[in-house]
JSON list of C-alpha atoms in Angstrom, two decimals:
[
{"chain": "A", "resi": 1, "resn": "VAL", "atom": "CA", "xyz": [-137.47, 87.07, 77.25]},
{"chain": "A", "resi": 2, "resn": "ILE", "atom": "CA", "xyz": [-137.04, 90.49, 75.29]},
{"chain": "A", "resi": 3, "resn": "ILE", "atom": "CA", "xyz": [-133.33, 91.62, 74.49]},
{"chain": "A", "resi": 4, "resn": "HIS", "atom": "CA", "xyz": [-132.85, 95.06, 72.97]},
{"chain": "A", "resi": 5, "resn": "LEU", "atom": "CA", "xyz": [-130.01, 96.07, 71.42]},
{"chain": "A", "resi": 6, "resn": "GLY", "atom": "CA", "xyz": [-129.29, 99.68, 71.86]},
{"chain": "A", "resi": 7, "resn": "GLN", "atom": "CA", "xyz": [-127.25, 101.93, 69.08]},
{"chain": "A", "resi": 8, "resn": "GLN", "atom": "CA", "xyz": [-124.71, 103.37, 71.65]},
{"chain": "A", "resi": 9, "resn": "GLU", "atom": "CA", "xyz": [-124.03, 100.08, 73.62]},
{"chain": "A", "resi": 10, "resn": "TRP", "atom": "CA", "xyz": [-123.54, 98.47, 70.36]},
{"chain": "A", "resi": 11, "resn": "LEU", "atom": "CA", "xyz": [-120.83, 101.17, 69.43]},
{"chain": "A", "resi": 12, "resn": "ASP", "atom": "CA", "xyz": [-119.38, 100.97, 73.10]},
{"chain": "A", "resi": 13, "resn": "TYR", "atom": "CA", "xyz": [-119.01, 97.37, 72.88]},
{"chain": "A", "resi": 14, "resn": "HIS", "atom": "CA", "xyz": [-117.01, 97.61, 69.51]},
{"chain": "A", "resi": 15, "resn": "GLY", "atom": "CA", "xyz": [-114.87, 100.51, 70.72]},
{"chain": "A", "resi": 16, "resn": "LYS", "atom": "CA", "xyz": [-116.32, 102.96, 68.04]},
{"chain": "A", "resi": 17, "resn": "SER", "atom": "CA", "xyz": [-116.82, 106.80, 69.00]},
{"chain": "A", "resi": 18, "resn": "ARG", "atom": "CA", "xyz": [-120.45, 107.66, 69.49]},
{"chain": "A", "resi": 19, "resn": "ASN", "atom": "CA", "xyz": [-119.75, 110.53, 67.08]},
{"chain": "A", "resi": 20, "resn": "ILE", "atom": "CA", "xyz": [-120.03, 108.08, 64.49]},
{"chain": "A", "resi": 21, "resn": "LEU", "atom": "CA", "xyz": [-123.74, 107.74, 65.33]},
{"chain": "A", "resi": 22, "resn": "ARG", "atom": "CA", "xyz": [-124.26, 111.22, 64.98]},
{"chain": "A", "resi": 23, "resn": "GLY", "atom": "CA", "xyz": [-122.79, 111.25, 61.55]},
{"chain": "A", "resi": 24, "resn": "LEU", "atom": "CA", "xyz": [-124.59, 108.48, 60.15]},
{"chain": "A", "resi": 25, "resn": "LYS", "atom": "CA", "xyz": [-127.98, 109.80, 61.43]},
{"chain": "A", "resi": 26, "resn": "GLU", "atom": "CA", "xyz": [-127.14, 112.97, 59.27]},
{"chain": "A", "resi": 27, "resn": "ILE", "atom": "CA", "xyz": [-126.40, 111.24, 56.37]},
{"chain": "A", "resi": 28, "resn": "SER", "atom": "CA", "xyz": [-129.61, 108.69, 56.19]},
{"chain": "A", "resi": 29, "resn": "ALA", "atom": "CA", "xyz": [-131.81, 106.67, 58.63]},
{"chain": "A", "resi": 30, "resn": "ILE", "atom": "CA", "xyz": [-130.00, 104.10, 60.32]},
{"chain": "A", "resi": 31, "resn": "GLY", "atom": "CA", "xyz": [-131.13, 100.30, 59.49]},
{"chain": "A", "resi": 32, "resn": "ASP", "atom": "CA", "xyz": [-131.04, 96.94, 60.82]},
{"chain": "A", "resi": 33, "resn": "ASN", "atom": "CA", "xyz": [-127.89, 96.26, 58.83]},
{"chain": "A", "resi": 34, "resn": "PHE", "atom": "CA", "xyz": [-126.01, 98.70, 61.51]},
{"chain": "A", "resi": 35, "resn": "PHE", "atom": "CA", "xyz": [-126.28, 95.74, 63.86]},
{"chain": "A", "resi": 36, "resn": "TRP", "atom": "CA", "xyz": [-124.54, 93.39, 61.47]},
{"chain": "A", "resi": 37, "resn": "ASN", "atom": "CA", "xyz": [-121.53, 91.90, 63.16]},
{"chain": "A", "resi": 38, "resn": "PRO", "atom": "CA", "xyz": [-121.06, 87.93, 62.25]},
{"chain": "A", "resi": 39, "resn": "THR", "atom": "CA", "xyz": [-118.67, 87.72, 64.80]},
{"chain": "A", "resi": 40, "resn": "THR", "atom": "CA", "xyz": [-120.45, 89.52, 67.41]},
{"chain": "A", "resi": 41, "resn": "TRP", "atom": "CA", "xyz": [-123.49, 87.58, 67.00]},
{"chain": "A", "resi": 42, "resn": "ASN", "atom": "CA", "xyz": [-121.66, 84.26, 67.11]},
{"chain": "A", "resi": 43, "resn": "GLU", "atom": "CA", "xyz": [-120.61, 85.36, 70.67]},
{"chain": "A", "resi": 44, "resn": "PHE", "atom": "CA", "xyz": [-123.87, 87.01, 71.79]},
{"chain": "A", "resi": 45, "resn": "LEU", "atom": "CA", "xyz": [-125.85, 83.99, 70.50]},
{"chain": "A", "resi": 46, "resn": "GLU", "atom": "CA", "xyz": [-123.21, 81.14, 72.40]},
{"chain": "A", "resi": 47, "resn": "HIS", "atom": "CA", "xyz": [-124.20, 82.99, 75.67]},
{"chain": "A", "resi": 48, "resn": "ILE", "atom": "CA", "xyz": [-127.50, 82.52, 75.25]},
{"chain": "A", "resi": 49, "resn": "MET", "atom": "CA", "xyz": [-127.36, 78.91, 73.49]},
{"chain": "A", "resi": 50, "resn": "LYS", "atom": "CA", "xyz": [-125.17, 77.73, 76.49]},
{"chain": "A", "resi": 51, "resn": "ASP", "atom": "CA", "xyz": [-128.61, 77.98, 78.46]},
{"chain": "A", "resi": 52, "resn": "ASP", "atom": "CA", "xyz": [-130.42, 75.84, 76.16]},
{"chain": "A", "resi": 53, "resn": "PRO", "atom": "CA", "xyz": [-133.31, 77.86, 75.39]},
{"chain": "A", "resi": 54, "resn": "ARG", "atom": "CA", "xyz": [-136.58, 76.77, 73.86]},
{"chain": "A", "resi": 55, "resn": "SER", "atom": "CA", "xyz": [-135.78, 79.13, 70.81]},
{"chain": "A", "resi": 56, "resn": "ILE", "atom": "CA", "xyz": [-134.47, 82.57, 69.62]},
{"chain": "A", "resi": 57, "resn": "GLY", "atom": "CA", "xyz": [-135.88, 84.65, 67.54]},
{"chain": "A", "resi": 58, "resn": "VAL", "atom": "CA", "xyz": [-134.08, 87.83, 65.70]},
{"chain": "A", "resi": 59, "resn": "THR", "atom": "CA", "xyz": [-136.26, 90.65, 64.49]},
{"chain": "A", "resi": 60, "resn": "PHE", "atom": "CA", "xyz": [-133.48, 92.26, 62.68]},
{"chain": "A", "resi": 61, "resn": "PHE", "atom": "CA", "xyz": [-133.52, 91.82, 58.87]},
{"chain": "A", "resi": 62, "resn": "PHE", "atom": "CA", "xyz": [-130.23, 91.22, 57.62]},
{"chain": "A", "resi": 63, "resn": "ASP", "atom": "CA", "xyz": [-130.50, 91.23, 53.84]},
{"chain": "A", "resi": 64, "resn": "SER", "atom": "CA", "xyz": [-128.56, 88.77, 51.60]},
{"chain": "A", "resi": 65, "resn": "SER", "atom": "CA", "xyz": [-126.28, 91.32, 50.44]},
{"chain": "A", "resi": 66, "resn": "LEU", "atom": "CA", "xyz": [-124.28, 91.12, 53.64]},
{"chain": "A", "resi": 67, "resn": "GLN", "atom": "CA", "xyz": [-121.36, 88.53, 54.15]},
{"chain": "A", "resi": 68, "resn": "PRO", "atom": "CA", "xyz": [-121.91, 85.72, 56.68]},
{"chain": "A", "resi": 69, "resn": "GLU", "atom": "CA", "xyz": [-119.49, 84.05, 58.81]},
{"chain": "A", "resi": 70, "resn": "HIS", "atom": "CA", "xyz": [-117.07, 81.90, 56.96]},
{"chain": "A", "resi": 71, "resn": "ASN", "atom": "CA", "xyz": [-115.79, 79.92, 60.16]},
{"chain": "A", "resi": 72, "resn": "GLN", "atom": "CA", "xyz": [-117.78, 77.11, 59.68]},
{"chain": "A", "resi": 73, "resn": "GLN", "atom": "CA", "xyz": [-117.93, 76.54, 63.46]},
{"chain": "A", "resi": 74, "resn": "ASN", "atom": "CA", "xyz": [-119.10, 79.68, 64.15]},
{"chain": "A", "resi": 75, "resn": "LEU", "atom": "CA", "xyz": [-121.58, 79.48, 60.92]},
{"chain": "A", "resi": 76, "resn": "ALA", "atom": "CA", "xyz": [-123.18, 76.38, 62.28]},
{"chain": "A", "resi": 77, "resn": "LEU", "atom": "CA", "xyz": [-124.11, 78.31, 65.60]},
{"chain": "A", "resi": 78, "resn": "LEU", "atom": "CA", "xyz": [-125.58, 81.27, 63.73]},
{"chain": "A", "resi": 79, "resn": "GLN", "atom": "CA", "xyz": [-127.52, 78.67, 61.66]},
{"chain": "A", "resi": 80, "resn": "ASN", "atom": "CA", "xyz": [-128.68, 76.64, 64.35]},
{"chain": "A", "resi": 81, "resn": "ASN", "atom": "CA", "xyz": [-132.41, 75.28, 64.07]},
{"chain": "A", "resi": 82, "resn": "LYS", "atom": "CA", "xyz": [-133.17, 76.99, 67.38]},
{"chain": "A", "resi": 83, "resn": "VAL", "atom": "CA", "xyz": [-132.04, 80.41, 65.96]},
{"chain": "A", "resi": 84, "resn": "ILE", "atom": "CA", "xyz": [-134.77, 82.01, 63.74]},
{"chain": "A", "resi": 85, "resn": "TRP", "atom": "CA", "xyz": [-133.65, 84.96, 61.56]},
{"chain": "A", "resi": 86, "resn": "ALA", "atom": "CA", "xyz": [-136.06, 87.45, 60.22]},
{"chain": "A", "resi": 87, "resn": "ALA", "atom": "CA", "xyz": [-137.26, 87.34, 56.68]},
{"chain": "A", "resi": 88, "resn": "GLU", "atom": "CA", "xyz": [-139.32, 90.23, 54.62]},
{"chain": "A", "resi": 89, "resn": "VAL", "atom": "CA", "xyz": [-141.90, 90.08, 51.69]},
{"chain": "A", "resi": 90, "resn": "ASP", "atom": "CA", "xyz": [-141.06, 92.25, 48.93]},
{"chain": "A", "resi": 91, "resn": "GLN", "atom": "CA", "xyz": [-143.48, 94.49, 46.51]},
{"chain": "A", "resi": 92, "resn": "ASP", "atom": "CA", "xyz": [-144.19, 91.40, 44.54]},
{"chain": "A", "resi": 93, "resn": "GLY", "atom": "CA", "xyz": [-145.29, 89.31, 47.28]},
{"chain": "A", "resi": 94, "resn": "ARG", "atom": "CA", "xyz": [-142.19, 87.32, 47.16]},
{"chain": "A", "resi": 95, "resn": "ALA", "atom": "CA", "xyz": [-140.15, 86.41, 50.59]},
{"chain": "A", "resi": 96, "resn": "ARG", "atom": "CA", "xyz": [-136.58, 88.06, 50.89]},
{"chain": "A", "resi": 97, "resn": "LEU", "atom": "CA", "xyz": [-134.27, 85.86, 52.78]},
{"chain": "A", "resi": 98, "resn": "PRO", "atom": "CA", "xyz": [-131.68, 86.89, 55.33]},
{"chain": "A", "resi": 99, "resn": "ALA", "atom": "CA", "xyz": [-127.94, 86.48, 54.93]},
{"chain": "A", "resi": 100, "resn": "LEU", "atom": "CA", "xyz": [-128.11, 83.36, 57.43]},
{"chain": "A", "resi": 101, "resn": "ALA", "atom": "CA", "xyz": [-130.76, 81.51, 55.78]},
{"chain": "A", "resi": 102, "resn": "SER", "atom": "CA", "xyz": [-129.73, 77.93, 55.94]},
{"chain": "A", "resi": 103, "resn": "ASN", "atom": "CA", "xyz": [-130.88, 75.15, 53.29]},
{"chain": "A", "resi": 104, "resn": "TYR", "atom": "CA", "xyz": [-134.61, 75.32, 52.71]},
{"chain": "A", "resi": 105, "resn": "ALA", "atom": "CA", "xyz": [-134.75, 78.40, 54.78]},
{"chain": "A", "resi": 106, "resn": "LEU", "atom": "CA", "xyz": [-135.65, 76.22, 57.92]},
{"chain": "A", "resi": 107, "resn": "ASN", "atom": "CA", "xyz": [-134.47, 78.78, 60.16]},
{"chain": "A", "resi": 108, "resn": "VAL", "atom": "CA", "xyz": [-136.15, 82.08, 58.88]},
{"chain": "A", "resi": 109, "resn": "GLY", "atom": "CA", "xyz": [-139.69, 83.48, 59.51]},
{"chain": "A", "resi": 110, "resn": "LEU", "atom": "CA", "xyz": [-141.27, 86.70, 58.54]},
{"chain": "A", "resi": 111, "resn": "ILE", "atom": "CA", "xyz": [-141.37, 89.49, 60.51]},
{"chain": "A", "resi": 112, "resn": "GLN", "atom": "CA", "xyz": [-144.10, 91.91, 58.82]},
{"chain": "A", "resi": 113, "resn": "LEU", "atom": "CA", "xyz": [-147.27, 92.83, 60.92]},
{"chain": "A", "resi": 114, "resn": "SER", "atom": "CA", "xyz": [-150.46, 93.76, 59.57]},
{"chain": "A", "resi": 115, "resn": "ALA", "atom": "CA", "xyz": [-151.41, 97.41, 60.73]},
{"chain": "A", "resi": 116, "resn": "ASP", "atom": "CA", "xyz": [-154.78, 98.82, 60.26]},
{"chain": "A", "resi": 117, "resn": "ASP", "atom": "CA", "xyz": [-155.56, 102.19, 58.54]},
{"chain": "A", "resi": 118, "resn": "ASP", "atom": "CA", "xyz": [-154.50, 104.04, 61.41]},
{"chain": "A", "resi": 119, "resn": "ARG", "atom": "CA", "xyz": [-151.16, 102.52, 61.61]},
{"chain": "A", "resi": 120, "resn": "ILE", "atom": "CA", "xyz": [-151.93, 100.46, 64.85]},
{"chain": "A", "resi": 121, "resn": "VAL", "atom": "CA", "xyz": [-151.09, 96.94, 64.93]},
{"chain": "A", "resi": 122, "resn": "ARG", "atom": "CA", "xyz": [-154.45, 95.14, 66.19]},
{"chain": "A", "resi": 123, "resn": "LYS", "atom": "CA", "xyz": [-154.38, 91.89, 64.24]},
{"chain": "A", "resi": 124, "resn": "PHE", "atom": "CA", "xyz": [-152.05, 88.71, 63.31]},
{"chain": "A", "resi": 125, "resn": "SER", "atom": "CA", "xyz": [-152.22, 87.72, 59.73]},
{"chain": "A", "resi": 126, "resn": "SER", "atom": "CA", "xyz": [-150.68, 84.35, 58.90]},
{"chain": "A", "resi": 127, "resn": "PRO", "atom": "CA", "xyz": [-148.41, 84.68, 55.78]},
{"chain": "A", "resi": 128, "resn": "LEU", "atom": "CA", "xyz": [-149.63, 83.74, 52.34]},
{"chain": "A", "resi": 129, "resn": "VAL", "atom": "CA", "xyz": [-145.97, 82.58, 51.35]},
{"chain": "A", "resi": 130, "resn": "GLN", "atom": "CA", "xyz": [-144.26, 79.77, 51.92]},
{"chain": "A", "resi": 131, "resn": "VAL", "atom": "CA", "xyz": [-142.33, 81.11, 55.24]},
{"chain": "A", "resi": 132, "resn": "PRO", "atom": "CA", "xyz": [-144.18, 80.93, 58.20]},
{"chain": "A", "resi": 133, "resn": "HIS", "atom": "CA", "xyz": [-143.93, 83.96, 60.41]},
{"chain": "A", "resi": 134, "resn": "LEU", "atom": "CA", "xyz": [-141.43, 84.42, 62.97]},
{"chain": "A", "resi": 135, "resn": "ALA", "atom": "CA", "xyz": [-143.74, 84.28, 66.04]},
{"chain": "A", "resi": 136, "resn": "ALA", "atom": "CA", "xyz": [-145.10, 80.66, 64.63]},
{"chain": "A", "resi": 137, "resn": "LYS", "atom": "CA", "xyz": [-141.56, 79.57, 64.19]},
{"chain": "A", "resi": 138, "resn": "VAL", "atom": "CA", "xyz": [-140.21, 80.31, 67.64]},
{"chain": "A", "resi": 139, "resn": "SER", "atom": "CA", "xyz": [-143.37, 79.16, 69.43]},
{"chain": "A", "resi": 140, "resn": "GLY", "atom": "CA", "xyz": [-143.31, 75.90, 67.36]},
{"chain": "A", "resi": 141, "resn": "MET", "atom": "CA", "xyz": [-146.97, 76.58, 66.25]},
{"chain": "A", "resi": 142, "resn": "GLU", "atom": "CA", "xyz": [-146.74, 76.88, 62.64]},
{"chain": "A", "resi": 143, "resn": "SER", "atom": "CA", "xyz": [-148.57, 73.98, 61.82]},
{"chain": "A", "resi": 144, "resn": "SER", "atom": "CA", "xyz": [-151.39, 75.47, 63.68]},
{"chain": "A", "resi": 145, "resn": "LEU", "atom": "CA", "xyz": [-151.84, 78.06, 61.29]},
{"chain": "A", "resi": 146, "resn": "ILE", "atom": "CA", "xyz": [-154.02, 78.49, 57.88]},
{"chain": "A", "resi": 147, "resn": "ALA", "atom": "CA", "xyz": [-152.29, 80.63, 55.30]},
{"chain": "A", "resi": 148, "resn": "GLY", "atom": "CA", "xyz": [-154.10, 83.86, 55.00]},
{"chain": "A", "resi": 149, "resn": "ASP", "atom": "CA", "xyz": [-155.98, 83.62, 58.58]},
{"chain": "A", "resi": 150, "resn": "SER", "atom": "CA", "xyz": [-156.31, 86.69, 60.72]},
{"chain": "A", "resi": 151, "resn": "HIS", "atom": "CA", "xyz": [-156.74, 86.82, 64.68]},
{"chain": "A", "resi": 152, "resn": "MET", "atom": "CA", "xyz": [-157.26, 89.84, 66.72]},
{"chain": "A", "resi": 153, "resn": "ILE", "atom": "CA", "xyz": [-154.33, 90.28, 69.25]},
{"chain": "A", "resi": 154, "resn": "ASN", "atom": "CA", "xyz": [-155.12, 90.02, 72.65]},
{"chain": "A", "resi": 155, "resn": "TYR", "atom": "CA", "xyz": [-152.37, 92.09, 74.18]},
{"chain": "A", "resi": 156, "resn": "ARG", "atom": "CA", "xyz": [-151.56, 91.11, 77.92]},
{"chain": "A", "resi": 157, "resn": "GLY", "atom": "CA", "xyz": [-150.20, 94.38, 78.93]},
{"chain": "A", "resi": 158, "resn": "ARG", "atom": "CA", "xyz": [-147.82, 97.17, 77.87]},
{"chain": "A", "resi": 159, "resn": "SER", "atom": "CA", "xyz": [-144.28, 96.84, 76.81]},
{"chain": "A", "resi": 160, "resn": "ASN", "atom": "CA", "xyz": [-143.36, 95.91, 80.23]},
{"chain": "A", "resi": 161, "resn": "VAL", "atom": "CA", "xyz": [-145.65, 92.56, 80.63]},
{"chain": "A", "resi": 162, "resn": "PHE", "atom": "CA", "xyz": [-142.66, 90.24, 79.42]},
{"chain": "A", "resi": 163, "resn": "GLU", "atom": "CA", "xyz": [-139.06, 90.04, 81.01]},
{"chain": "A", "resi": 164, "resn": "HIS", "atom": "CA", "xyz": [-136.20, 92.42, 79.24]},
{"chain": "A", "resi": 165, "resn": "VAL", "atom": "CA", "xyz": [-132.80, 92.32, 79.43]},
{"chain": "A", "resi": 166, "resn": "SER", "atom": "CA", "xyz": [-129.86, 94.16, 77.65]},
{"chain": "A", "resi": 167, "resn": "PHE", "atom": "CA", "xyz": [-127.40, 93.16, 75.13]},
{"chain": "A", "resi": 168, "resn": "ARG", "atom": "CA", "xyz": [-124.59, 94.20, 77.76]},
{"chain": "A", "resi": 169, "resn": "ASP", "atom": "CA", "xyz": [-126.20, 92.10, 80.18]},
{"chain": "A", "resi": 170, "resn": "VAL", "atom": "CA", "xyz": [-125.84, 88.87, 78.25]},
{"chain": "A", "resi": 171, "resn": "MET", "atom": "CA", "xyz": [-122.17, 89.59, 76.85]},
{"chain": "A", "resi": 172, "resn": "ASP", "atom": "CA", "xyz": [-120.79, 90.57, 80.47]},
{"chain": "A", "resi": 173, "resn": "ASN", "atom": "CA", "xyz": [-122.34, 87.39, 82.32]},
{"chain": "A", "resi": 174, "resn": "ARG", "atom": "CA", "xyz": [-124.68, 89.68, 84.67]},
{"chain": "A", "resi": 175, "resn": "LEU", "atom": "CA", "xyz": [-127.43, 87.00, 84.25]},
{"chain": "A", "resi": 176, "resn": "PRO", "atom": "CA", "xyz": [-127.45, 84.13, 86.52]},
{"chain": "A", "resi": 177, "resn": "ALA", "atom": "CA", "xyz": [-126.66, 80.49, 85.25]},
{"chain": "A", "resi": 178, "resn": "GLY", "atom": "CA", "xyz": [-129.65, 78.93, 83.38]},
{"chain": "A", "resi": 179, "resn": "PHE", "atom": "CA", "xyz": [-131.60, 82.14, 82.91]},
{"chain": "A", "resi": 180, "resn": "PHE", "atom": "CA", "xyz": [-132.60, 81.50, 79.45]},
{"chain": "A", "resi": 181, "resn": "LYS", "atom": "CA", "xyz": [-133.09, 77.80, 80.01]},
{"chain": "A", "resi": 182, "resn": "ASN", "atom": "CA", "xyz": [-136.49, 76.78, 77.85]},
{"chain": "A", "resi": 183, "resn": "LYS", "atom": "CA", "xyz": [-137.26, 80.20, 77.49]},
{"chain": "A", "resi": 184, "resn": "ILE", "atom": "CA", "xyz": [-138.32, 81.87, 74.05]},
{"chain": "A", "resi": 185, "resn": "VAL", "atom": "CA", "xyz": [-136.13, 84.83, 73.16]},
{"chain": "A", "resi": 186, "resn": "LEU", "atom": "CA", "xyz": [-136.71, 87.78, 71.21]},
{"chain": "A", "resi": 187, "resn": "ILE", "atom": "CA", "xyz": [-134.23, 90.32, 69.99]},
{"chain": "A", "resi": 188, "resn": "GLY", "atom": "CA", "xyz": [-134.81, 93.49, 68.68]},
{"chain": "A", "resi": 189, "resn": "SER", "atom": "CA", "xyz": [-134.16, 97.06, 69.39]},
{"chain": "A", "resi": 190, "resn": "MET", "atom": "CA", "xyz": [-136.45, 100.19, 70.35]},
{"chain": "A", "resi": 191, "resn": "ASP", "atom": "CA", "xyz": [-133.61, 102.50, 68.52]},
{"chain": "A", "resi": 192, "resn": "LEU", "atom": "CA", "xyz": [-134.75, 101.89, 65.08]},
{"chain": "A", "resi": 193, "resn": "ASP", "atom": "CA", "xyz": [-137.71, 103.50, 63.37]},
{"chain": "A", "resi": 194, "resn": "GLY", "atom": "CA", "xyz": [-138.84, 100.51, 61.38]},
{"chain": "A", "resi": 195, "resn": "HIS", "atom": "CA", "xyz": [-138.83, 98.61, 64.79]},
{"chain": "A", "resi": 196, "resn": "ILE", "atom": "CA", "xyz": [-141.59, 100.79, 66.36]},
{"chain": "A", "resi": 197, "resn": "GLN", "atom": "CA", "xyz": [-145.00, 99.46, 66.17]},
{"chain": "A", "resi": 198, "resn": "ARG", "atom": "CA", "xyz": [-148.15, 101.53, 67.04]},
{"chain": "A", "resi": 199, "resn": "THR", "atom": "CA", "xyz": [-150.52, 99.08, 69.21]},
{"chain": "A", "resi": 200, "resn": "PRO", "atom": "CA", "xyz": [-153.77, 99.85, 71.10]},
{"chain": "A", "resi": 201, "resn": "LEU", "atom": "CA", "xyz": [-151.83, 99.89, 74.39]},
{"chain": "A", "resi": 202, "resn": "GLY", "atom": "CA", "xyz": [-148.88, 102.44, 73.01]},
{"chain": "A", "resi": 203, "resn": "GLU", "atom": "CA", "xyz": [-145.37, 102.03, 71.15]},
{"chain": "A", "resi": 204, "resn": "MET", "atom": "CA", "xyz": [-143.80, 98.67, 71.27]},
{"chain": "A", "resi": 205, "resn": "SER", "atom": "CA", "xyz": [-140.65, 97.11, 69.14]},
{"chain": "A", "resi": 206, "resn": "ARG", "atom": "CA", "xyz": [-141.09, 94.63, 66.72]},
{"chain": "A", "resi": 207, "resn": "ALA", "atom": "CA", "xyz": [-139.77, 91.99, 69.25]},
{"chain": "A", "resi": 208, "resn": "GLU", "atom": "CA", "xyz": [-142.41, 93.15, 71.94]},
{"chain": "A", "resi": 209, "resn": "VAL", "atom": "CA", "xyz": [-145.33, 92.68, 69.54]},
{"chain": "A", "resi": 210, "resn": "ALA", "atom": "CA", "xyz": [-143.85, 89.25, 68.41]},
{"chain": "A", "resi": 211, "resn": "ALA", "atom": "CA", "xyz": [-143.87, 88.46, 72.18]},
{"chain": "A", "resi": 212, "resn": "GLN", "atom": "CA", "xyz": [-147.61, 89.27, 72.33]},
{"chain": "A", "resi": 213, "resn": "VAL", "atom": "CA", "xyz": [-148.40, 87.06, 69.56]},
{"chain": "A", "resi": 214, "resn": "VAL", "atom": "CA", "xyz": [-146.15, 84.25, 70.63]},
{"chain": "A", "resi": 215, "resn": "ASP", "atom": "CA", "xyz": [-148.51, 84.42, 73.95]},
{"chain": "A", "resi": 216, "resn": "ASN", "atom": "CA", "xyz": [-151.56, 84.48, 71.81]},
{"chain": "A", "resi": 217, "resn": "LEU", "atom": "CA", "xyz": [-150.27, 81.36, 70.12]},
{"chain": "A", "resi": 218, "resn": "LEU", "atom": "CA", "xyz": [-149.34, 79.25, 72.81]},
{"chain": "A", "resi": 219, "resn": "ALA", "atom": "CA", "xyz": [-152.40, 80.13, 74.88]},
{"chain": "A", "resi": 220, "resn": "ASN", "atom": "CA", "xyz": [-154.83, 80.49, 72.14]},
{"chain": "A", "resi": 221, "resn": "ARG", "atom": "CA", "xyz": [-155.93, 83.69, 73.79]},
{"chain": "A", "resi": 222, "resn": "TRP", "atom": "CA", "xyz": [-157.29, 85.56, 70.53]},
{"chain": "A", "resi": 223, "resn": "ILE", "atom": "CA", "xyz": [-159.63, 88.01, 70.92]},
{"chain": "A", "resi": 224, "resn": "GLN", "atom": "CA", "xyz": [-162.91, 86.00, 70.09]},
{"chain": "A", "resi": 225, "resn": "PHE", "atom": "CA", "xyz": [-166.02, 87.54, 68.47]},
{"chain": "A", "resi": 226, "resn": "PRO", "atom": "CA", "xyz": [-169.28, 85.73, 69.47]},
{"chain": "A", "resi": 227, "resn": "ASN", "atom": "CA", "xyz": [-171.08, 83.11, 67.18]},
{"chain": "A", "resi": 228, "resn": "PHE", "atom": "CA", "xyz": [-173.48, 85.23, 64.65]},
{"chain": "A", "resi": 229, "resn": "TRP", "atom": "CA", "xyz": [-176.45, 83.13, 65.70]},
{"chain": "A", "resi": 230, "resn": "LEU", "atom": "CA", "xyz": [-175.67, 83.41, 69.43]},
{"chain": "A", "resi": 231, "resn": "LEU", "atom": "CA", "xyz": [-175.36, 87.32, 69.12]},
{"chain": "A", "resi": 232, "resn": "ALA", "atom": "CA", "xyz": [-178.55, 87.15, 66.71]},
{"chain": "A", "resi": 233, "resn": "ILE", "atom": "CA", "xyz": [-180.38, 85.31, 69.48]},
{"chain": "A", "resi": 234, "resn": "TYR", "atom": "CA", "xyz": [-179.08, 87.66, 72.42]},
{"chain": "A", "resi": 235, "resn": "LEU", "atom": "CA", "xyz": [-180.33, 90.78, 70.70]},
{"chain": "A", "resi": 236, "resn": "LEU", "atom": "CA", "xyz": [-183.74, 89.19, 70.15]},
{"chain": "A", "resi": 237, "resn": "VAL", "atom": "CA", "xyz": [-184.27, 88.54, 73.67]},
{"chain": "A", "resi": 238, "resn": "LEU", "atom": "CA", "xyz": [-183.26, 91.66, 74.80]},
{"chain": "A", "resi": 239, "resn": "LEU", "atom": "CA", "xyz": [-185.68, 93.24, 72.03]},
{"chain": "A", "resi": 240, "resn": "LEU", "atom": "CA", "xyz": [-188.49, 91.05, 73.43]},
{"chain": "A", "resi": 241, "resn": "LEU", "atom": "CA", "xyz": [-187.57, 92.05, 76.78]},
{"chain": "A", "resi": 242, "resn": "ALA", "atom": "CA", "xyz": [-188.18, 95.74, 75.82]},
{"chain": "A", "resi": 243, "resn": "MET", "atom": "CA", "xyz": [-191.65, 95.09, 74.37]},
{"chain": "A", "resi": 244, "resn": "LEU", "atom": "CA", "xyz": [-192.86, 93.04, 77.35]},
{"chain": "A", "resi": 245, "resn": "VAL", "atom": "CA", "xyz": [-191.56, 96.03, 79.74]},
{"chain": "A", "resi": 246, "resn": "LEU", "atom": "CA", "xyz": [-193.21, 98.52, 77.32]},
{"chain": "A", "resi": 247, "resn": "ASN", "atom": "CA", "xyz": [-196.70, 96.75, 77.00]},
{"chain": "A", "resi": 248, "resn": "THR", "atom": "CA", "xyz": [-196.85, 95.71, 80.83]},
{"chain": "A", "resi": 249, "resn": "TYR", "atom": "CA", "xyz": [-195.86, 98.87, 82.60]},
{"chain": "A", "resi": 250, "resn": "PRO", "atom": "CA", "xyz": [-197.10, 102.52, 81.97]},
{"chain": "A", "resi": 251, "resn": "GLN", "atom": "CA", "xyz": [-195.07, 104.65, 79.82]},
{"chain": "A", "resi": 252, "resn": "GLU", "atom": "CA", "xyz": [-193.61, 106.54, 82.68]},
{"chain": "A", "resi": 253, "resn": "VAL", "atom": "CA", "xyz": [-192.58, 103.31, 84.61]},
{"chain": "A", "resi": 254, "resn": "ALA", "atom": "CA", "xyz": [-191.44, 101.83, 81.36]},
{"chain": "A", "resi": 255, "resn": "PHE", "atom": "CA", "xyz": [-188.95, 104.70, 80.78]},
{"chain": "A", "resi": 256, "resn": "ILE", "atom": "CA", "xyz": [-187.26, 104.58, 83.97]},
{"chain": "A", "resi": 257, "resn": "ILE", "atom": "CA", "xyz": [-186.96, 100.55, 83.77]}
]
């Protein structure tokens, strides 16, 4: 399940004027920290967790300079092992942990996605650092990956292939009881430039691409390339057949065949 947070609905929920958003955009680009409010996140996650989801992946990177929730009961929920918070890799190749990282960073996963030269995300690369990818963490498949391995993502469809609900759907109790039961929930946004990824099937959010990777991990549906020797034998057979046709039939007939 994908949950997208919108900038305007976030402001509306907190009773703030939408003019604030216009002013922020005029000053600088809005980043992930725009959506930081530990009290709201605690309430938000509490609504989801009551349905006992399989896991929750938060694709926003809330850096360590932010103040986490001081209430120990609320902090326990925010640092629940079912909730995986996004981490990043800095320019030196070291993991940058989020504000809510627990001891030994067991509740974090890297969110970076490798893009080709044309900035299209076609493959998934397992991180070289000690922190696994967020998609691997929420799927429980991190032990099946070898650091540095790359796989071609087999996209199941466009952005609407997975179920989507909104932030207000959750907060206003618009969803049926047990909606998130045993489901993997990925939380992101389509309103932040840093979350928009180009894919072979069009633009998707960071959470939507992560969902595609989770699907590939769970079903092992990566795009597979044929074995080199099998491909070589196949091409050899085609070549021999072509030579046979050319040597057996007149040139005019062979050309038609």
